[in-house]
PDB file of C-alpha atoms in Angstrom:
ATOM      1  CA  MET Y   1     -44.354 -28.896   7.476  1.00 50.00           C
ATOM      2  CA  GLY Y   2     -40.604 -29.059   8.159  1.00 54.00           C
ATOM      3  CA  ASN Y   3     -38.050 -26.292   8.622  1.00 60.00           C
ATOM      4  CA  PRO Y   4     -38.694 -23.620   5.788  1.00 61.00           C
ATOM      5  CA  TRP Y   5     -34.792 -23.075   5.655  1.00 69.00           C
ATOM      6  CA  ASP Y   6     -34.599 -26.693   4.087  1.00 61.00           C
ATOM      7  CA  ARG Y   7     -36.118 -25.896   0.804  1.00 58.00           C
ATOM      8  CA  GLY Y   8     -33.914 -26.029  -2.102  1.00 56.00           C
ATOM      9  CA  PRO Y   9     -32.569 -22.947  -4.236  1.00 54.00           C
ATOM     10  CA  ARG Y  10     -35.077 -21.309  -6.739  1.00 54.00           C
ATOM     11  CA  PRO Y  11     -34.166 -21.505 -10.324  1.00 53.00           C
ATOM     12  CA  PRO Y  12     -32.162 -18.328 -11.081  1.00 50.00           C
ATOM     13  CA  ARG Y  13     -34.040 -15.324 -12.413  1.00 48.00           C
ATOM     14  CA  LYS Y  14     -32.916 -12.581 -14.316  1.00 47.00           C
ATOM     15  CA  GLY Y  15     -33.390  -8.978 -13.280  1.00 46.00           C
ATOM     16  CA  PRO Y  16     -33.047  -5.238 -14.272  1.00 45.00           C
ATOM     17  CA  PRO Y  17     -29.568  -3.808 -14.758  1.00 42.00           C
ATOM     18  CA  ARG Y  18     -27.501  -3.796 -11.878  1.00 41.00           C
ATOM     19  CA  ARG Y  19     -26.712  -1.116  -9.478  1.00 39.00           C
ATOM     20  CA  GLU Y  20     -23.340   0.104  -8.457  1.00 37.00           C
ATOM     21  CA  GLY Y  21     -22.471   1.403  -4.763  1.00 37.00           C
ATOM     22  CA  ASP Y  22     -21.878   4.902  -4.533  1.00 39.00           C
ATOM     23  CA  ALA Y  23     -19.160   4.779  -2.332  1.00 37.00           C
ATOM     24  CA  ARG Y  24     -15.824   6.273  -3.700  1.00 37.00           C
ATOM     25  CA  PRO Y  25     -12.410   5.443  -2.421  1.00 39.00           C
ATOM     26  CA  ALA Y  26     -10.857   7.934  -0.069  1.00 38.00           C
ATOM     27  CA  PRO Y  27      -8.519  10.620  -1.610  1.00 40.00           C
ATOM     28  CA  ALA Y  28      -4.732   9.934  -0.909  1.00 42.00           C
ATOM     29  CA  GLY Y  29      -4.116  13.520  -0.388  1.00 43.00           C
ATOM     30  CA  ARG Y  30      -0.879  15.008   1.344  1.00 41.00           C
ATOM     31  CA  PRO Y  31      -0.739  17.906   3.853  1.00 40.00           C
ATOM     32  CA  GLU Y  32      -0.228  21.399   2.625  1.00 38.00           C
ATOM     33  CA  ARG Y  33       3.290  21.968   1.976  1.00 34.00           C
ATOM     34  CA  GLY Y  34       5.033  24.010   4.730  1.00 34.00           C
ATOM     35  CA  ALA Y  35       2.128  23.585   7.308  1.00 37.00           C
ATOM     36  CA  VAL Y  36       3.995  21.628  10.008  1.00 37.00           C
ATOM     37  CA  PRO Y  37       7.680  20.780  10.396  1.00 36.00           C
ATOM     38  CA  ALA Y  38       8.814  17.144  10.295  1.00 37.00           C
ATOM     39  CA  ALA Y  39       9.020  15.441  13.433  1.00 37.00           C
ATOM     40  CA  ALA Y  40      11.640  13.035  14.218  1.00 36.00           C
ATOM     41  CA  GLY Y  41      11.365   9.718  12.566  1.00 36.00           C
ATOM     42  CA  TRP Y  42      10.310  11.104   9.284  1.00 32.00           C
ATOM     43  CA  PRO Y  43      12.629   9.652   6.753  1.00 33.00           C
ATOM     44  CA  GLN Y  44      14.558  12.238   4.495  1.00 32.00           C
ATOM     45  CA  ALA Y  45      14.203  11.545   0.903  1.00 32.00           C
ATOM     46  CA  ARG Y  46      17.416  10.575  -1.116  1.00 34.00           C
ATOM     47  CA  GLU Y  47      18.400  12.893  -4.264  1.00 34.00           C
ATOM     48  CA  PRO Y  48      18.315  10.592  -7.325  1.00 35.00           C
ATOM     49  CA  ASP Y  49      21.798  10.249  -8.934  1.00 41.00           C
ATOM     50  CA  ALA Y  50      21.602  12.214 -12.094  1.00 38.00           C
ATOM     51  CA  ALA Y  51      24.009  10.049 -13.677  1.00 40.00           C
ATOM     52  CA  ALA Y  52      22.100   6.949 -13.238  1.00 40.00           C
ATOM     53  CA  ALA Y  53      19.521   5.565 -15.402  1.00 40.00           C
ATOM     54  CA  PRO Y  54      16.112   5.740 -13.964  1.00 42.00           C
ATOM     55  CA  ALA Y  55      15.197   2.002 -12.758  1.00 42.00           C
ATOM     56  CA  PRO Y  56      11.858   0.813 -13.317  1.00 42.00           C
ATOM     57  CA  ARG Y  57       9.283   1.896 -10.698  1.00 40.00           C
ATOM     58  CA  PRO Y  58       7.413  -1.166  -8.970  1.00 39.00           C
ATOM     59  CA  ALA Y  59       3.664  -1.309  -9.073  1.00 42.00           C
ATOM     60  CA  ARG Y  60       2.311   0.881  -6.458  1.00 49.00           C
ATOM     61  CA  ARG Y  61      -0.646  -0.481  -4.375  1.00 64.00           C
ATOM     62  CA  GLU Y  62      -3.365   1.540  -3.630  1.00 92.00           C
ATOM     63  CA  GLU Y  63      -3.564   3.551  -0.395  1.00 95.00           C
ATOM     64  CA  VAL Y  64      -6.459   4.648   1.605  1.00 97.00           C
ATOM     65  CA  ARG Y  65      -6.227   7.464   4.358  1.00 97.00           C
ATOM     66  CA  LEU Y  66      -7.727   5.906   7.707  1.00 98.00           C
ATOM     67  CA  TYR Y  67      -8.626   7.783  10.803  1.00 98.00           C
ATOM     68  CA  GLY Y  68      -9.998   7.241  14.267  1.00 98.00           C
ATOM     69  CA  LEU Y  69      -7.675   5.577  17.273  1.00 98.00           C
ATOM     70  CA  ASN Y  70      -9.283   2.138  17.074  1.00 98.00           C
ATOM     71  CA  ALA Y  71      -9.037   1.940  13.330  1.00 98.00           C
ATOM     72  CA  VAL Y  72      -5.489   2.876  13.235  1.00 98.00           C
ATOM     73  CA  GLN Y  73      -4.578   0.720  15.936  1.00 98.00           C
ATOM     74  CA  ALA Y  74      -6.233  -2.359  14.408  1.00 98.00           C
ATOM     75  CA  VAL Y  75      -4.162  -1.941  11.197  1.00 98.00           C
ATOM     76  CA  PHE Y  76      -1.286  -1.534  13.624  1.00 98.00           C
ATOM     77  CA  GLU Y  77      -2.066  -4.853  15.415  1.00 97.00           C
ATOM     78  CA  ARG Y  78      -2.872  -7.038  12.562  1.00 97.00           C
ATOM     79  CA  ARG Y  79      -0.792  -5.661   9.545  1.00 97.00           C
ATOM     80  CA  PRO Y  80       1.688  -2.924  10.883  1.00 98.00           C
ATOM     81  CA  GLN Y  81       3.673  -3.352   7.471  1.00 97.00           C
ATOM     82  CA  ALA Y  82       0.641  -1.631   5.396  1.00 98.00           C
ATOM     83  CA  ILE Y  83       1.341   1.685   7.487  1.00 98.00           C
ATOM     84  CA  ARG Y  84       2.869   4.213   5.087  1.00 97.00           C
ATOM     85  CA  LYS Y  85       2.514   7.473   6.967  1.00 98.00           C
ATOM     86  CA  LEU Y  86       1.108   8.653  10.246  1.00 98.00           C
ATOM     87  CA  TYR Y  87      -0.024  11.947  11.452  1.00 98.00           C
ATOM     88  CA  LEU Y  88      -1.116  12.474  15.068  1.00 98.00           C
ATOM     89  CA  LEU Y  89      -1.950  15.421  17.978  1.00 98.00           C
ATOM     90  CA  GLN Y  90       0.768  15.659  20.602  1.00 97.00           C
ATOM     91  CA  SER Y  91      -2.014  14.641  22.942  1.00 97.00           C
ATOM     92  CA  ARG Y  92      -1.976  10.995  21.332  1.00 97.00           C
ATOM     93  CA  VAL Y  93       1.696  10.475  21.470  1.00 97.00           C
ATOM     94  CA  HIS Y  94       1.565   8.524  24.769  1.00 97.00           C
ATOM     95  CA  ALA Y  95      -1.155   6.260  23.802  1.00 96.00           C
ATOM     96  CA  LEU Y  96       0.474   5.371  20.478  1.00 98.00           C
ATOM     97  CA  ARG Y  97       3.893   5.193  21.583  1.00 97.00           C
ATOM     98  CA  PRO Y  98       4.404   1.271  20.804  1.00 98.00           C
ATOM     99  CA  LEU Y  99       3.201   2.361  17.058  1.00 98.00           C
ATOM    100  CA  LEU Y 100       5.671   5.574  17.122  1.00 98.00           C
ATOM    101  CA  ALA Y 101       8.386   3.206  18.184  1.00 97.00           C
ATOM    102  CA  TRP Y 102       7.613   0.930  15.233  1.00 98.00           C
ATOM    103  CA  CYS Y 103       7.579   3.793  12.697  1.00 98.00           C
ATOM    104  CA  VAL Y 104      11.227   4.639  14.001  1.00 97.00           C
ATOM    105  CA  GLN Y 105      12.700   1.423  13.585  1.00 97.00           C
ATOM    106  CA  ASN Y 106      11.012   0.372  10.285  1.00 97.00           C
ATOM    107  CA  ARG Y 107      11.605   4.120   8.691  1.00 97.00           C
ATOM    108  CA  VAL Y 108       8.058   5.131   8.590  1.00 97.00           C
ATOM    109  CA  GLY Y 109       7.319   8.752   8.807  1.00 97.00           C
ATOM    110  CA  TYR Y 110       5.076  10.313  11.307  1.00 97.00           C
ATOM    111  CA  ARG Y 111       4.451  13.934  12.103  1.00 97.00           C
ATOM    112  CA  VAL Y 112       3.271  15.779  15.342  1.00 98.00           C
ATOM    113  CA  VAL Y 113       0.414  17.965  13.710  1.00 97.00           C
ATOM    114  CA  GLU Y 114      -2.218  20.435  15.174  1.00 97.00           C
ATOM    115  CA  ALA Y 115      -5.767  19.752  15.010  1.00 97.00           C
ATOM    116  CA  GLU Y 116      -6.695  21.669  12.080  1.00 97.00           C
ATOM    117  CA  ASP Y 117      -3.921  19.784   9.983  1.00 97.00           C
ATOM    118  CA  LEU Y 118      -5.837  16.665  10.863  1.00 97.00           C
ATOM    119  CA  ASP Y 119      -9.096  18.214   9.710  1.00 97.00           C
ATOM    120  CA  ARG Y 120      -7.775  18.793   6.417  1.00 97.00           C
ATOM    121  CA  LEU Y 121      -5.989  15.658   6.021  1.00 97.00           C
ATOM    122  CA  ALA Y 122      -9.142  13.538   7.212  1.00 97.00           C
ATOM    123  CA  ALA Y 123     -11.561  15.890   5.567  1.00 96.00           C
ATOM    124  CA  SER Y 124     -13.348  15.193   8.667  1.00 95.00           C
ATOM    125  CA  SER Y 125     -13.128  16.635  12.323  1.00 96.00           C
ATOM    126  CA  HIS Y 126     -13.883  12.964  13.584  1.00 96.00           C
ATOM    127  CA  HIS Y 127     -10.441  11.702  13.458  1.00 97.00           C
ATOM    128  CA  GLU Y 128      -9.821  11.192  17.110  1.00 97.00           C
ATOM    129  CA  GLY Y 129      -6.252  12.805  16.890  1.00 98.00           C
ATOM    130  CA  VAL Y 130      -4.480  10.387  14.174  1.00 98.00           C
ATOM    131  CA  VAL Y 131      -4.450   9.767  10.648  1.00 98.00           C
ATOM    132  CA  ALA Y 132      -2.837   7.250   8.666  1.00 98.00           C
ATOM    133  CA  ASP Y 133      -2.002   6.508   5.111  1.00 98.00           C
ATOM    134  CA  VAL Y 134      -2.251   2.369   4.803  1.00 98.00           C
ATOM    135  CA  LEU Y 135      -2.317   0.136   2.060  1.00 97.00           C
ATOM    136  CA  ARG Y 136      -5.360  -1.221   0.730  1.00 95.00           C
ATOM    137  CA  THR Y 137      -6.209  -4.811   1.176  1.00 93.00           C
ATOM    138  CA  ALA Y 138      -7.451  -6.369  -2.000  1.00 94.00           C
ATOM    139  CA  PRO Y 139     -10.561  -8.349  -1.456  1.00 96.00           C
ATOM    140  CA  LEU Y 140     -10.533 -12.029  -1.818  1.00 97.00           C
ATOM    141  CA  ALA Y 141     -11.971 -14.052  -4.547  1.00 98.00           C
ATOM    142  CA  LEU Y 142     -15.112 -16.044  -3.764  1.00 98.00           C
ATOM    143  CA  ASP Y 143     -13.368 -19.368  -4.594  1.00 98.00           C
ATOM    144  CA  ASP Y 144     -10.319 -18.353  -2.343  1.00 98.00           C
ATOM    145  CA  TRP Y 145     -12.609 -17.668   0.562  1.00 98.00           C
ATOM    146  CA  LEU Y 146     -14.801 -20.915   0.212  1.00 98.00           C
ATOM    147  CA  ALA Y 147     -11.798 -22.904  -0.098  1.00 97.00           C
ATOM    148  CA  ALA Y 148     -10.426 -21.449   3.390  1.00 97.00           C
ATOM    149  CA  LEU Y 149     -13.418 -22.356   5.172  1.00 97.00           C
ATOM    150  CA  ALA Y 150     -13.103 -25.569   7.409  1.00 96.00           C
ATOM    151  CA  PRO Y 151     -15.019 -28.652   5.927  1.00 93.00           C
ATOM    152  CA  GLY Y 152     -18.857 -28.319   7.304  1.00 91.00           C
ATOM    153  CA  ALA Y 153     -17.949 -25.495   9.710  1.00 95.00           C
ATOM    154  CA  PRO Y 154     -20.705 -23.026  10.344  1.00 97.00           C
ATOM    155  CA  ALA Y 155     -20.093 -19.786   8.462  1.00 98.00           C
ATOM    156  CA  LEU Y 156     -22.217 -16.507   7.878  1.00 98.00           C
ATOM    157  CA  ALA Y 157     -22.018 -13.869   5.089  1.00 98.00           C
ATOM    158  CA  LEU Y 158     -23.513 -10.641   4.060  1.00 98.00           C
ATOM    159  CA  TRP Y 159     -23.837  -9.888   0.347  1.00 98.00           C
ATOM    160  CA  LEU Y 160     -24.306  -5.936  -0.080  1.00 97.00           C
ATOM    161  CA  ASP Y 161     -26.209  -5.183  -2.833  1.00 94.00           C
ATOM    162  CA  GLY Y 162     -26.448  -1.606  -3.393  1.00 85.00           C
ATOM    163  CA  VAL Y 163     -25.333  -0.442  -0.183  1.00 90.00           C
ATOM    164  CA  GLY Y 164     -23.409   2.573  -0.566  1.00 88.00           C
ATOM    165  CA  ASN Y 165     -23.188   4.975   2.372  1.00 92.00           C
ATOM    166  CA  PRO Y 166     -19.939   5.019   4.185  1.00 94.00           C
ATOM    167  CA  HIS Y 167     -21.266   5.047   7.345  1.00 95.00           C
ATOM    168  CA  ASN Y 168     -23.559   2.218   7.082  1.00 95.00           C
ATOM    169  CA  PHE Y 169     -20.822   0.247   5.512  1.00 97.00           C
ATOM    170  CA  GLY Y 170     -18.740   1.036   8.728  1.00 97.00           C
ATOM    171  CA  ALA Y 171     -21.526   0.130  10.852  1.00 98.00           C
ATOM    172  CA  ILE Y 172     -22.012  -3.140   9.193  1.00 98.00           C
ATOM    173  CA  LEU Y 173     -18.322  -3.848   9.231  1.00 98.00           C
ATOM    174  CA  ARG Y 174     -18.511  -3.349  12.982  1.00 98.00           C
ATOM    175  CA  SER Y 175     -21.400  -5.871  13.381  1.00 98.00           C
ATOM    176  CA  ALA Y 176     -20.054  -8.325  10.972  1.00 98.00           C
ATOM    177  CA  ALA Y 177     -16.666  -8.492  13.071  1.00 98.00           C
ATOM    178  CA  HIS Y 178     -18.636  -8.835  16.542  1.00 98.00           C
ATOM    179  CA  PHE Y 179     -20.562 -11.980  15.175  1.00 98.00           C
ATOM    180  CA  GLY Y 180     -17.787 -13.071  12.813  1.00 97.00           C
ATOM    181  CA  ALA Y 181     -19.370 -12.862   9.174  1.00 98.00           C
ATOM    182  CA  ALA Y 182     -17.797 -12.213   5.910  1.00 98.00           C
ATOM    183  CA  VAL Y 183     -18.828  -9.385   3.493  1.00 98.00           C
ATOM    184  CA  LEU Y 184     -19.527 -10.133  -0.099  1.00 98.00           C
ATOM    185  CA  LEU Y 185     -19.221  -7.364  -2.619  1.00 97.00           C
ATOM    186  CA  PRO Y 186     -20.831  -7.630  -5.988  1.00 95.00           C
ATOM    187  CA  GLU Y 187     -18.891  -8.149  -9.072  1.00 92.00           C
ATOM    188  CA  ARG Y 188     -19.658  -4.261 -10.136  1.00 88.00           C
ATOM    189  CA  SER Y 189     -19.730  -2.467  -6.649  1.00 90.00           C
ATOM    190  CA  THR Y 190     -17.775   0.393  -6.158  1.00 89.00           C
ATOM    191  CA  LEU Y 191     -17.872   0.045  -2.374  1.00 91.00           C
ATOM    192  CA  ALA Y 192     -14.452   0.060  -0.758  1.00 93.00           C
ATOM    193  CA  LEU Y 193     -13.223   0.914   2.722  1.00 95.00           C
ATOM    194  CA  SER Y 194     -12.965   4.574   3.240  1.00 96.00           C
ATOM    195  CA  GLY Y 195     -11.441   6.429   6.284  1.00 97.00           C
ATOM    196  CA  ALA Y 196     -15.590   7.408   7.201  1.00 97.00           C
ATOM    197  CA  ALA Y 197     -16.298   3.473   7.194  1.00 97.00           C
ATOM    198  CA  ALA Y 198     -13.185   2.513   9.126  1.00 97.00           C
ATOM    199  CA  ARG Y 199     -13.784   5.189  11.900  1.00 97.00           C
ATOM    200  CA  VAL Y 200     -17.401   3.984  12.383  1.00 97.00           C
ATOM    201  CA  ALA Y 201     -16.423   0.308  12.130  1.00 98.00           C
ATOM    202  CA  GLU Y 202     -14.060   1.256  15.506  1.00 97.00           C
ATOM    203  CA  GLY Y 203     -11.364  -1.552  14.284  1.00 97.00           C
ATOM    204  CA  GLY Y 204     -13.712  -3.865  13.126  1.00 97.00           C
ATOM    205  CA  ALA Y 205     -12.828  -3.646   9.393  1.00 97.00           C
ATOM    206  CA  GLU Y 206      -9.532  -5.120   9.943  1.00 97.00           C
ATOM    207  CA  ALA Y 207     -11.239  -8.435  11.100  1.00 97.00           C
ATOM    208  CA  VAL Y 208     -13.913  -8.851   8.506  1.00 98.00           C
ATOM    209  CA  PRO Y 209     -12.788 -10.917   5.249  1.00 97.00           C
ATOM    210  CA  LEU Y 210     -14.007  -8.691   2.209  1.00 98.00           C
ATOM    211  CA  VAL Y 211     -14.873 -11.091  -0.602  1.00 98.00           C
ATOM    212  CA  ARG Y 212     -15.421 -10.205  -4.322  1.00 97.00           C
ATOM    213  CA  LEU Y 213     -18.079 -12.019  -6.233  1.00 97.00           C
ATOM    214  CA  PRO Y 214     -18.524 -13.054  -9.674  1.00 97.00           C
ATOM    215  CA  ASP Y 215     -21.746 -12.636 -11.446  1.00 96.00           C
ATOM    216  CA  ASN Y 216     -25.180 -13.066  -9.450  1.00 96.00           C
ATOM    217  CA  ASP Y 217     -26.033 -16.464 -10.955  1.00 96.00           C
ATOM    218  CA  ALA Y 218     -22.428 -17.833 -10.802  1.00 97.00           C
ATOM    219  CA  ALA Y 219     -22.137 -16.506  -7.142  1.00 98.00           C
ATOM    220  CA  LEU Y 220     -25.251 -17.885  -5.716  1.00 97.00           C
ATOM    221  CA  ALA Y 221     -24.461 -21.336  -7.621  1.00 98.00           C
ATOM    222  CA  ARG Y 222     -21.165 -21.455  -5.929  1.00 98.00           C
ATOM    223  CA  LEU Y 223     -22.457 -20.532  -2.368  1.00 98.00           C
ATOM    224  CA  HIS Y 224     -25.199 -22.936  -2.920  1.00 98.00           C
ATOM    225  CA  ALA Y 225     -22.974 -25.888  -3.810  1.00 97.00           C
ATOM    226  CA  ALA Y 226     -20.692 -25.062  -0.481  1.00 98.00           C
ATOM    227  CA  GLY Y 227     -23.616 -25.765   1.443  1.00 97.00           C
ATOM    228  CA  PHE Y 228     -24.987 -22.225   2.210  1.00 98.00           C
ATOM    229  CA  ALA Y 229     -28.626 -21.003   2.068  1.00 97.00           C
ATOM    230  CA  SER Y 230     -29.237 -17.685   0.771  1.00 98.00           C
ATOM    231  CA  ALA Y 231     -31.891 -15.218   2.175  1.00 97.00           C
ATOM    232  CA  ALA Y 232     -33.280 -12.104   0.568  1.00 96.00           C
ATOM    233  CA  THR Y 233     -33.971  -9.630   3.079  1.00 95.00           C
ATOM    234  CA  VAL Y 234     -37.133  -7.665   2.757  1.00 92.00           C
ATOM    235  CA  VAL Y 235     -39.040  -5.107   4.593  1.00 89.00           C
ATOM    236  CA  ARG Y 236     -42.276  -6.931   4.361  1.00 87.00           C
ATOM    237  CA  ASP Y 237     -43.924 -10.344   2.763  1.00 89.00           C
ATOM    238  CA  GLY Y 238     -41.247 -12.226   4.141  1.00 93.00           C
ATOM    239  CA  GLU Y 239     -40.750 -14.986   6.359  1.00 95.00           C
ATOM    240  CA  ASP Y 240     -40.842 -14.068  10.034  1.00 96.00           C
ATOM    241  CA  LEU Y 241     -36.988 -14.073  11.144  1.00 96.00           C
ATOM    242  CA  PHE Y 242     -37.931 -15.018  14.740  1.00 95.00           C
ATOM    243  CA  ALA Y 243     -40.017 -17.946  13.583  1.00 94.00           C
ATOM    244  CA  LEU Y 244     -37.141 -19.720  11.700  1.00 92.00           C
ATOM    245  CA  GLN Y 245     -34.124 -21.756  12.691  1.00 93.00           C
ATOM    246  CA  PRO Y 246     -31.443 -20.424  10.244  1.00 94.00           C
ATOM    247  CA  PRO Y 247     -28.790 -23.054   8.865  1.00 96.00           C
ATOM    248  CA  ALA Y 248     -25.033 -23.470   9.917  1.00 96.00           C
ATOM    249  CA  ARG Y 249     -24.155 -21.788   6.685  1.00 98.00           C
ATOM    250  CA  LEU Y 250     -25.943 -18.699   5.727  1.00 98.00           C
ATOM    251  CA  VAL Y 251     -25.945 -15.786   3.387  1.00 98.00           C
ATOM    252  CA  TYR Y 252     -27.954 -12.564   4.086  1.00 98.00           C
ATOM    253  CA  VAL Y 253     -28.672 -10.241   0.804  1.00 97.00           C
ATOM    254  CA  MET Y 254     -28.646  -7.065   2.144  1.00 96.00           C
ATOM    255  CA  GLY Y 255     -30.277  -4.168  -0.044  1.00 90.00           C
ATOM    256  CA  ALA Y 256     -30.042  -0.607  -0.117  1.00 79.00           C
ATOM    257  CA  GLU Y 257     -32.138   1.604   1.647  1.00 68.00           C
ATOM    258  CA  GLY Y 258     -34.866   3.375  -0.760  1.00 63.00           C
ATOM    259  CA  GLU Y 259     -34.008   1.290  -3.739  1.00 67.00           C
ATOM    260  CA  GLY Y 260     -33.852  -2.355  -2.312  1.00 73.00           C
ATOM    261  CA  MET Y 261     -32.134  -4.954  -3.656  1.00 84.00           C
ATOM    262  CA  ASP Y 262     -31.906  -6.386  -7.165  1.00 88.00           C
ATOM    263  CA  PRO Y 263     -35.216  -8.250  -7.628  1.00 90.00           C
ATOM    264  CA  GLY Y 264     -33.823 -10.773  -9.969  1.00 93.00           C
ATOM    265  CA  LEU Y 265     -31.166 -11.555  -7.046  1.00 94.00           C
ATOM    266  CA  ALA Y 266     -33.940 -11.597  -4.554  1.00 93.00           C
ATOM    267  CA  GLY Y 267     -36.104 -13.936  -6.589  1.00 94.00           C
ATOM    268  CA  ALA Y 268     -33.052 -16.377  -7.182  1.00 96.00           C
ATOM    269  CA  CYS Y 269     -32.510 -16.628  -3.267  1.00 96.00           C
ATOM    270  CA  MET Y 270     -33.670 -19.444  -1.502  1.00 96.00           C
ATOM    271  CA  HIS Y 271     -35.745 -17.650   1.131  1.00 96.00           C
ATOM    272  CA  ARG Y 272     -37.140 -14.000   1.795  1.00 96.00           C
ATOM    273  CA  VAL Y 273     -36.916 -12.993   5.383  1.00 96.00           C
ATOM    274  CA  SER Y 274     -38.419  -9.935   7.273  1.00 96.00           C
ATOM    275  CA  ILE Y 275     -37.786  -8.635  10.642  1.00 96.00           C
ATOM    276  CA  PRO Y 276     -41.216  -8.011  12.350  1.00 95.00           C
ATOM    277  CA  GLY Y 277     -42.003  -4.904  14.202  1.00 94.00           C
ATOM    278  CA  THR Y 278     -44.599  -2.686  15.419  1.00 93.00           C
ATOM    279  CA  GLY Y 279     -45.397  -1.079  11.907  1.00 90.00           C
ATOM    280  CA  ALA Y 280     -44.749   2.417  13.690  1.00 95.00           C
ATOM    281  CA  VAL Y 281     -41.871   2.902  11.046  1.00 91.00           C
ATOM    282  CA  GLU Y 282     -41.464   1.384   7.587  1.00 87.00           C
ATOM    283  CA  SER Y 283     -38.211  -0.511   8.248  1.00 89.00           C
ATOM    284  CA  LEU Y 284     -34.931  -0.185  10.154  1.00 93.00           C
ATOM    285  CA  ASN Y 285     -31.763   1.430   8.986  1.00 93.00           C
ATOM    286  CA  VAL Y 286     -29.880  -1.164   6.885  1.00 94.00           C
ATOM    287  CA  ALA Y 287     -27.036  -0.865   9.417  1.00 96.00           C
ATOM    288  CA  ALA Y 288     -29.280  -1.831  12.181  1.00 96.00           C
ATOM    289  CA  ALA Y 289     -31.270  -4.670  10.465  1.00 96.00           C
ATOM    290  CA  THR Y 290     -28.057  -6.226   9.586  1.00 97.00           C
ATOM    291  CA  ALA Y 291     -27.255  -6.503  13.292  1.00 98.00           C
ATOM    292  CA  VAL Y 292     -30.328  -8.172  14.066  1.00 98.00           C
ATOM    293  CA  PHE Y 293     -30.277 -10.598  11.341  1.00 98.00           C
ATOM    294  CA  LEU Y 294     -26.602 -11.675  12.642  1.00 98.00           C
ATOM    295  CA  ALA Y 295     -27.552 -11.739  16.293  1.00 97.00           C
ATOM    296  CA  HIS Y 296     -30.376 -14.097  15.373  1.00 97.00           C
ATOM    297  CA  TRP Y 297     -28.050 -16.491  13.696  1.00 97.00           C
ATOM    298  CA  ALA Y 298     -25.558 -16.300  16.506  1.00 96.00           C
ATOM    299  CA  ALA Y 299     -28.066 -17.207  18.957  1.00 95.00           C
ATOM    300  CA  THR Y 300     -29.058 -20.350  17.419  1.00 90.00           C
ATOM    301  CA  ARG Y 301     -25.263 -21.549  17.364  1.00 84.00           C
ATOM    302  CA  CYS Y 302     -25.100 -20.946  21.132  1.00 70.00           C
TER     303      CYS Y 302
END
């Protein structure tokens, strides 16, 4: 019968209107005025020269407020120049000493604050003693990501169709970082990295390429032309994942819990794949299912 993964792509079929994810970028808020005095290393703002004509401001890149020790440390290790402000508890000074020294050398402001200040800054009590405002990384274009792949090299990607919960997104990023997968974001998806997602990802968000897709048909065509098989992950009536030998280049399409994925997109994929189970529960959480799919692909590369 041959390997079912070797079947060619199905002709694209139009589906119902596309859904957008429900995640929103984290607010860029600021600490309450007068709450905490500035610590050493906080650059003082210069008063403008009233006689000078105002200079045009450069375009400001969007910032995101991240929290969690591993999330902030990962930004420092990979792109320290993105850090704009830092807030931390006194108890974290020793662990973050290299980062604080870098802040002083590069005139990046930091403040030692109380736990309740971090609770307000992060809008969460799960900040682990540190909050940072950092520049957001723009997603790659699909063509740029494909061009950067080594010719013929194995590659794995996750297409997130409708996934919007930031904690699920963070758990998916953590698994993607562990198994070396990229994350593909649909054209109209509002899904973006937030403080909650970065904390759950435990530093993995900095290691995962985020790729912005064109419309569904164009994206699938380019992925197929680059040697990727496409597999819609479905709760039931799909091919048994563990009976398949996945190809070296594969993109799994993951749908939102409850709503599932766009039927037109699922129908245009080469395969429909399910994780077999006991039936005691209807399905796995999307983040847990993602880890299973990624682990199965990685096991076949050993």
